[in-house]
């Protein structure tokens, strides 16, 4: 590790001061000569289910012309006050899309009859500021164009804007999603990787959703911003094995700093560390460089470096920022089209945390 890297390791020591509790904040075919990029778009289009072809970039051009301005203003205000909301919203979007598709099902609150996705243990730490920015955008849009813009589209647009503000790539968001008509806690398990999920399991999980290994590795680069709570990786520090308490794949100075940070994690559940301690608020390829330095915070992060089907992608992205940015943009565009609802498959909710008709 370079001296600069060693010095900057102190960036990972922090305790979040914002509220982390979400409860408290609210194929046409064509024959032509095409460029490689055009060919990719055509192939992507051919792979999209017919229902998703209803989406367009200007879906709300006439019905809600102020949409982009409202989203931009809301996201900018939140980013200025709470920069970490960028990572939180990106994570919220991922957790939504991986369970039944990008349909805002993760935004639904549980009721006395049904436990919603939001209450699954893996979702309990989704940051409140991520939920709050969606609520704020929805409120503003209901005043401007009531009953028009879905919460699923708001979440997709907000995520795109946050990624861009953090220095990430600008990518296309197709619009016209409907909001889900159900949200069940039982549908979450096995669809979202956990911190200690093996790389083979993660690869199978993504392949079952028609994502390639490369796309999975690119999407994992979302960890270039944000943080993880100590409880998610403390076992690698204090109880890795009987003979080796600390995971030897950690860089010694990195693990030492983490041990200091997380010493009291059992009593202080808010203690967390940046996923990328070097440039924690910048959307760049430092995450992959960190993996090669022994600074992969989670076991699933470290698995990307160790697995023979993923390590060459880590090498590529660690040394080629442009390759990472381009591949991440393509992968998240694909993710944003996953399992979408259109027509009578869904609704446009009046409130993002509740169905329009009470569910029992």
Coordinates of C-alpha atoms in Angstrom, one line a residue:
X1 CA 0.0 0.0 0.0
X2 CA 1.3 3.5 -0.9
X3 CA 1.9 6.1 1.8
X4 CA -1.0 8.1 0.4
X5 CA -3.3 5.0 0.7
X6 CA -2.1 4.3 4.2
X7 CA -2.7 7.9 5.3
X8 CA -6.1 8.1 3.6
X9 CA -7.3 4.9 5.4
X10 CA -8.5 7.2 8.2
X11 CA -11.4 8.2 5.9
X12 CA -13.1 5.0 6.8
X13 CA -13.5 5.9 10.5
X14 CA -16.8 7.6 10.9
X15 CA -20.1 7.2 12.6
X16 CA -23.1 8.3 10.6
X17 CA -25.0 11.2 12.1
X18 CA -28.0 11.0 9.8
X19 CA -31.0 8.9 10.5
X20 CA -30.5 5.3 9.2
X21 CA -34.0 4.1 10.1
X22 CA -36.4 4.1 7.1
X23 CA -39.4 4.2 9.5
X24 CA -38.6 7.6 10.7
X25 CA -38.1 9.3 7.4
X26 CA -40.4 9.1 5.4
X27 CA -37.9 -6.5 -30.9
X28 CA -38.4 -4.7 -34.3
X29 CA -35.7 -6.2 -36.5
X30 CA -33.5 -4.2 -38.8
X31 CA -30.8 -5.0 -41.4
X32 CA -28.2 -2.3 -41.6
X33 CA -24.6 -1.4 -41.1
X34 CA -24.3 -0.4 -37.4
X35 CA -21.6 0.7 -35.1
X36 CA -20.8 -1.5 -32.1
X37 CA -22.7 0.8 -29.7
X38 CA -25.7 0.8 -32.0
X39 CA -25.5 -3.0 -32.3
X40 CA -25.5 -3.3 -28.5
X41 CA -28.7 -1.2 -28.2
X42 CA -30.4 -3.3 -30.9
X43 CA -29.5 -6.5 -29.1
X44 CA -30.6 -5.1 -25.8
X45 CA -33.9 -4.0 -27.4
X46 CA -34.5 -7.5 -28.8
X47 CA -34.0 -9.1 -25.4
X48 CA -36.6 -6.9 -23.7
X49 CA -40.0 -8.5 -23.1
X50 CA -42.8 -7.0 -25.2
X51 CA -44.4 -5.2 -22.2
X52 CA -41.2 -3.2 -21.6
X53 CA -41.4 -1.8 -25.1
X54 CA -44.1 0.5 -23.8
X55 CA -41.5 2.5 -22.1
X56 CA -40.1 5.7 -23.7
X57 CA -37.7 8.4 -22.6
X58 CA -40.4 11.1 -23.0
X59 CA -43.3 9.2 -21.5
X60 CA -44.4 12.2 -19.4
X61 CA -43.6 14.8 -22.0
X62 CA -47.2 16.0 -22.2
X63 CA -48.8 14.7 -19.0
X64 CA -46.1 16.0 -16.6
X65 CA -43.6 18.3 -18.4
X66 CA -42.0 19.4 -15.1
X67 CA -41.0 15.9 -14.1
X68 CA -37.3 16.2 -14.8
X69 CA -37.0 19.6 -13.2
X70 CA -38.8 18.5 -10.1
X71 CA -36.7 15.4 -9.7
X72 CA -33.5 17.4 -10.3
X73 CA -34.4 20.0 -7.7
X74 CA -35.4 17.4 -5.1
X75 CA -32.3 15.3 -5.6
X76 CA -30.0 18.2 -5.7
X77 CA -31.3 19.6 -2.4
X78 CA -31.0 16.2 -0.7
X79 CA -27.5 15.7 -2.1
X80 CA -26.3 19.0 -0.8
X81 CA -27.6 18.3 2.7
X82 CA -26.9 14.6 2.9
X83 CA -24.4 13.4 0.2
X84 CA -24.7 9.8 1.5
X85 CA -28.3 9.8 0.2
X86 CA -26.7 9.0 -3.3
X87 CA -25.4 5.7 -2.1
X88 CA -28.6 5.0 -0.1
X89 CA -30.9 5.6 -3.1
X90 CA -28.8 3.5 -5.4
X91 CA -28.9 0.7 -2.9
X92 CA -32.7 1.2 -2.5
X93 CA -33.1 1.0 -6.2
X94 CA -31.0 -2.2 -6.4
X95 CA -33.0 -3.9 -3.6
X96 CA -36.3 -3.0 -5.3
X97 CA -35.3 -4.2 -8.8
X98 CA -33.8 -7.5 -7.6
X99 CA -37.1 -8.6 -6.0
X100 CA -39.8 -8.9 -8.6
X101 CA -38.5 -6.1 -10.7
X102 CA -38.3 -2.3 -10.7
X103 CA -41.8 -1.6 -9.4
X104 CA -41.4 0.3 -6.1
X105 CA -42.5 -2.7 -4.1
X106 CA -39.7 -2.0 -1.6
X107 CA -41.3 1.3 -0.7
X108 CA -44.5 -0.2 0.7
X109 CA -45.0 -0.1 4.4
X110 CA -46.3 -3.2 6.2
X111 CA -49.8 -3.2 7.6
X112 CA -51.5 -5.3 10.3
X113 CA -52.3 -8.0 7.7
X114 CA -49.2 -8.2 5.5
X115 CA -45.5 -7.8 6.1
X116 CA -43.9 -6.0 3.2
X117 CA -40.5 -6.3 1.6
X118 CA -39.3 -3.3 3.5
X119 CA -39.4 -5.3 6.8
X120 CA -37.1 -8.1 5.6
X121 CA -34.0 -8.1 7.7
X122 CA -31.7 -7.3 4.7
X123 CA -33.8 -4.2 4.1
X124 CA -34.0 -2.8 7.6
X125 CA -30.8 -0.9 7.2
X126 CA -31.9 0.9 4.0
X127 CA -31.2 4.5 4.8
X128 CA -34.1 6.7 5.7
X129 CA -32.8 9.5 3.6
X130 CA -33.3 7.4 0.5
X131 CA -37.0 6.8 1.3
X132 CA -37.3 10.5 2.2
X133 CA -36.1 11.8 -1.2
X134 CA -38.7 9.6 -3.0
X135 CA -41.4 10.9 -0.7
X136 CA -40.4 14.5 -1.3
X137 CA -40.3 14.1 -5.1
X138 CA -43.6 12.3 -5.1
X139 CA -45.2 15.0 -3.0
X140 CA -44.0 17.7 -5.4
X141 CA -45.1 15.8 -8.4
X142 CA -48.6 15.2 -7.0
X143 CA -49.0 18.9 -6.7
X144 CA -47.8 19.5 -10.2
X145 CA -49.4 16.6 -12.0
X146 CA -51.5 14.5 -9.7
X147 CA -51.9 10.7 -10.3
X148 CA -49.5 10.7 -13.3
X149 CA -45.9 9.7 -12.3
X150 CA -45.3 6.3 -10.7
X151 CA -43.1 5.9 -7.7
X152 CA -41.1 3.3 -9.7
X153 CA -40.2 5.9 -12.3
X154 CA -39.4 8.4 -9.5
X155 CA -37.0 6.0 -7.9
X156 CA -35.3 5.2 -11.3
X157 CA -34.8 8.8 -12.1
X158 CA -33.6 9.8 -8.7
X159 CA -31.1 7.0 -8.7
X160 CA -29.8 8.2 -12.1
X161 CA -29.4 11.7 -10.9
X162 CA -27.7 10.8 -7.7
X163 CA -25.2 8.6 -9.6
X164 CA -24.4 11.5 -11.9
X165 CA -24.0 14.0 -9.1
X166 CA -21.5 11.6 -7.4
X167 CA -19.4 11.6 -10.5
X168 CA -20.7 8.5 -12.1
X169 CA -21.9 8.0 -15.7
X170 CA -25.0 9.6 -17.2
X171 CA -27.2 6.8 -18.5
X172 CA -30.7 6.6 -20.1
X173 CA -33.8 5.9 -18.1
X174 CA -36.8 4.7 -19.9
X175 CA -40.1 5.7 -18.3
X176 CA -43.6 4.4 -18.1
X177 CA -43.3 1.8 -15.2
X178 CA -46.3 1.1 -13.0
X179 CA -46.1 0.5 -9.3
X180 CA -46.5 -3.0 -8.0
X181 CA -49.8 -4.3 -6.6
X182 CA -48.1 -6.4 -4.0
X183 CA -45.1 -6.5 -1.6
X184 CA -44.4 -9.5 0.5
X185 CA -41.5 -10.1 2.9
X186 CA -41.3 -13.7 1.9
X187 CA -40.2 -12.8 -1.7
X188 CA -36.9 -11.1 -0.5
X189 CA -34.8 -14.0 0.7
X190 CA -32.5 -15.5 -2.0
X191 CA -32.9 -12.5 -4.4
X192 CA -30.5 -10.0 -2.8
X193 CA -26.9 -11.0 -2.0
X194 CA -25.8 -10.9 1.6
X195 CA -22.4 -9.7 2.8
X196 CA -21.3 -13.4 3.3
X197 CA -23.0 -14.9 0.2
X198 CA -20.5 -17.0 -1.8
X199 CA -19.5 -15.8 -5.2
X200 CA -20.8 -18.9 -6.8
X201 CA -24.2 -18.2 -5.2
X202 CA -24.1 -14.5 -6.3
X203 CA -23.3 -15.5 -9.9
X204 CA -26.2 -18.0 -9.9
X205 CA -28.5 -15.3 -8.5
X206 CA -27.6 -12.8 -11.2
X207 CA -27.7 -15.4 -14.0
X208 CA -31.2 -16.4 -12.9
X209 CA -32.2 -12.8 -13.7
X210 CA -30.4 -12.9 -17.1
X211 CA -27.3 -10.9 -16.0
X212 CA -23.9 -11.9 -17.1
X213 CA -20.9 -12.3 -14.8
X214 CA -19.4 -9.1 -16.2
X215 CA -22.6 -7.2 -15.6
X216 CA -22.7 -8.4 -12.0
X217 CA -19.2 -7.3 -11.4
X218 CA -19.9 -3.9 -12.9
X219 CA -23.0 -3.4 -10.8
X220 CA -20.9 -4.4 -7.7
X221 CA -19.0 -1.2 -8.4
X222 CA -21.9 0.6 -6.8
X223 CA -19.9 0.0 -3.6
X224 CA -17.6 2.7 -4.7
X225 CA -19.9 5.0 -2.7
X226 CA -21.7 4.3 0.6
X227 CA -21.0 2.3 3.7
X228 CA -21.7 -1.0 5.4
X229 CA -22.5 -1.5 9.1
X230 CA -19.9 -3.3 11.2
X231 CA -22.2 -6.2 12.0
X232 CA -22.0 -7.2 8.3
X233 CA -18.3 -7.8 8.4
X234 CA -17.3 -8.0 12.1
X235 CA -16.9 -11.8 11.9
X236 CA -14.0 -11.2 9.5
X237 CA -12.3 -9.1 12.2
X238 CA -13.0 -10.9 15.4
X239 CA -14.1 -14.5 14.7
X240 CA -12.9 -15.6 11.2
X241 CA -11.7 -19.0 12.5
X242 CA -10.5 -20.6 15.7
X243 CA -6.8 -20.3 14.7
X244 CA -7.1 -17.1 12.7
X245 CA -9.5 -14.5 14.3
X246 CA -9.0 -12.0 11.5
X247 CA -9.4 -12.7 7.8
X248 CA -5.8 -12.8 6.4
X249 CA -7.1 -11.4 3.1
X250 CA -7.5 -8.0 4.8
X251 CA -4.5 -5.7 4.6
X252 CA -3.2 -5.6 8.1
X253 CA -3.5 -1.8 8.5
X254 CA -7.0 -1.9 7.1
X255 CA -8.1 -4.6 9.5
X256 CA -6.5 -2.8 12.4
X257 CA -8.4 0.4 11.6
X258 CA -11.7 -1.6 11.2
X259 CA -11.1 -3.3 14.6
X260 CA -10.8 0.1 16.3
X261 CA -13.9 1.4 14.5
X262 CA -16.1 -1.7 15.2
X263 CA -14.9 -2.5 18.7
X264 CA -18.3 -1.7 20.2
X265 CA -20.5 -2.8 17.3
X266 CA -22.6 -5.1 19.4
X267 CA -23.8 -2.2 21.5
X268 CA -23.8 0.4 18.8
X269 CA -25.6 -0.8 15.7
X270 CA -25.0 2.4 13.9
X271 CA -21.3 2.0 13.6
X272 CA -20.3 1.7 9.9
X273 CA -17.4 1.9 7.5
X274 CA -17.1 3.3 4.0
X275 CA -17.2 0.6 1.3
X276 CA -14.4 2.6 -0.4
X277 CA -12.3 4.4 2.3
X278 CA -10.1 6.2 -0.2
X279 CA -12.7 8.2 -2.2
X280 CA -15.9 7.4 -0.3
X281 CA -18.2 10.0 -1.9
X282 CA -16.8 9.8 -5.5
X283 CA -18.3 7.4 -8.0
X284 CA -15.0 6.1 -9.5
X285 CA -13.1 2.8 -10.0
X286 CA -11.3 3.0 -6.6
X287 CA -13.4 0.2 -5.2
X288 CA -11.7 -2.2 -7.6
X289 CA -8.3 -0.8 -6.8
X290 CA -9.0 -1.3 -3.1
X291 CA -9.9 -5.0 -3.7
X292 CA -6.4 -5.5 -5.1
X293 CA -4.9 -3.8 -2.0
X294 CA -6.7 -6.2 0.5
X295 CA -9.3 -3.5 1.3
X296 CA -12.5 -5.3 0.2
X297 CA -14.8 -4.6 3.2
X298 CA -17.3 -7.4 2.7
X299 CA -16.6 -11.0 2.1
X300 CA -18.7 -10.7 -1.1
X301 CA -16.4 -7.9 -2.2
X302 CA -13.3 -9.9 -1.6
X303 CA -14.9 -12.8 -3.5
X304 CA -14.8 -10.8 -6.7
X305 CA -11.0 -10.7 -6.6
X306 CA -10.7 -14.4 -5.7
X307 CA -13.1 -16.1 -8.0
X308 CA -11.8 -17.2 -11.5
X309 CA -14.9 -16.0 -13.3
X310 CA -14.8 -12.5 -11.9
X311 CA -11.1 -11.5 -11.1
X312 CA -10.3 -10.5 -14.7
X313 CA -13.1 -8.0 -14.6
X314 CA -11.7 -6.6 -11.3
X315 CA -8.3 -6.2 -13.0
X316 CA -9.9 -4.4 -16.0
X317 CA -12.0 -2.0 -13.9
X318 CA -9.2 -1.3 -11.5
X319 CA -7.0 0.0 -14.3
X320 CA -9.6 1.4 -16.7
X321 CA -12.1 3.9 -15.3
X322 CA -13.7 4.4 -18.7
X323 CA -14.4 0.7 -19.1
X324 CA -16.0 0.6 -15.7
X325 CA -18.2 3.7 -16.3
X326 CA -19.4 2.4 -19.6
X327 CA -20.1 -1.1 -18.4
X328 CA -21.8 0.1 -15.2
X329 CA -24.1 2.4 -17.3
X330 CA -25.1 -0.5 -19.6
X331 CA -25.7 -2.8 -16.7
X332 CA -27.8 -0.4 -14.7
X333 CA -29.9 0.5 -17.8
X334 CA -30.6 -3.2 -18.1
X335 CA -31.3 -3.6 -14.4
X336 CA -33.8 -0.7 -14.6
X337 CA -35.8 -2.6 -17.2
X338 CA -36.0 -5.8 -15.1
X339 CA -39.4 -7.1 -14.3
X340 CA -41.2 -3.8 -14.9
X341 CA -45.0 -3.5 -14.7
X342 CA -47.0 -1.8 -17.4
X343 CA -50.7 -1.4 -18.2
X344 CA -53.0 -3.2 -15.8
X345 CA -50.0 -5.1 -14.2
X346 CA -49.7 -2.2 -11.8
X347 CA -50.9 1.2 -10.7
X348 CA -49.7 4.8 -10.1
X349 CA -49.8 5.1 -6.4
X350 CA -51.0 8.3 -4.7
X351 CA -48.5 7.6 -1.9
X352 CA -45.3 5.7 -2.5
X353 CA -45.6 3.7 0.8
X354 CA -49.2 2.5 0.4
X355 CA -51.3 0.8 -2.3
X356 CA -54.2 2.8 -3.6
X357 CA -56.5 0.1 -2.4
X358 CA -56.0 -1.4 1.1
X359 CA -54.4 -4.8 0.9
X360 CA -55.3 -7.6 3.4

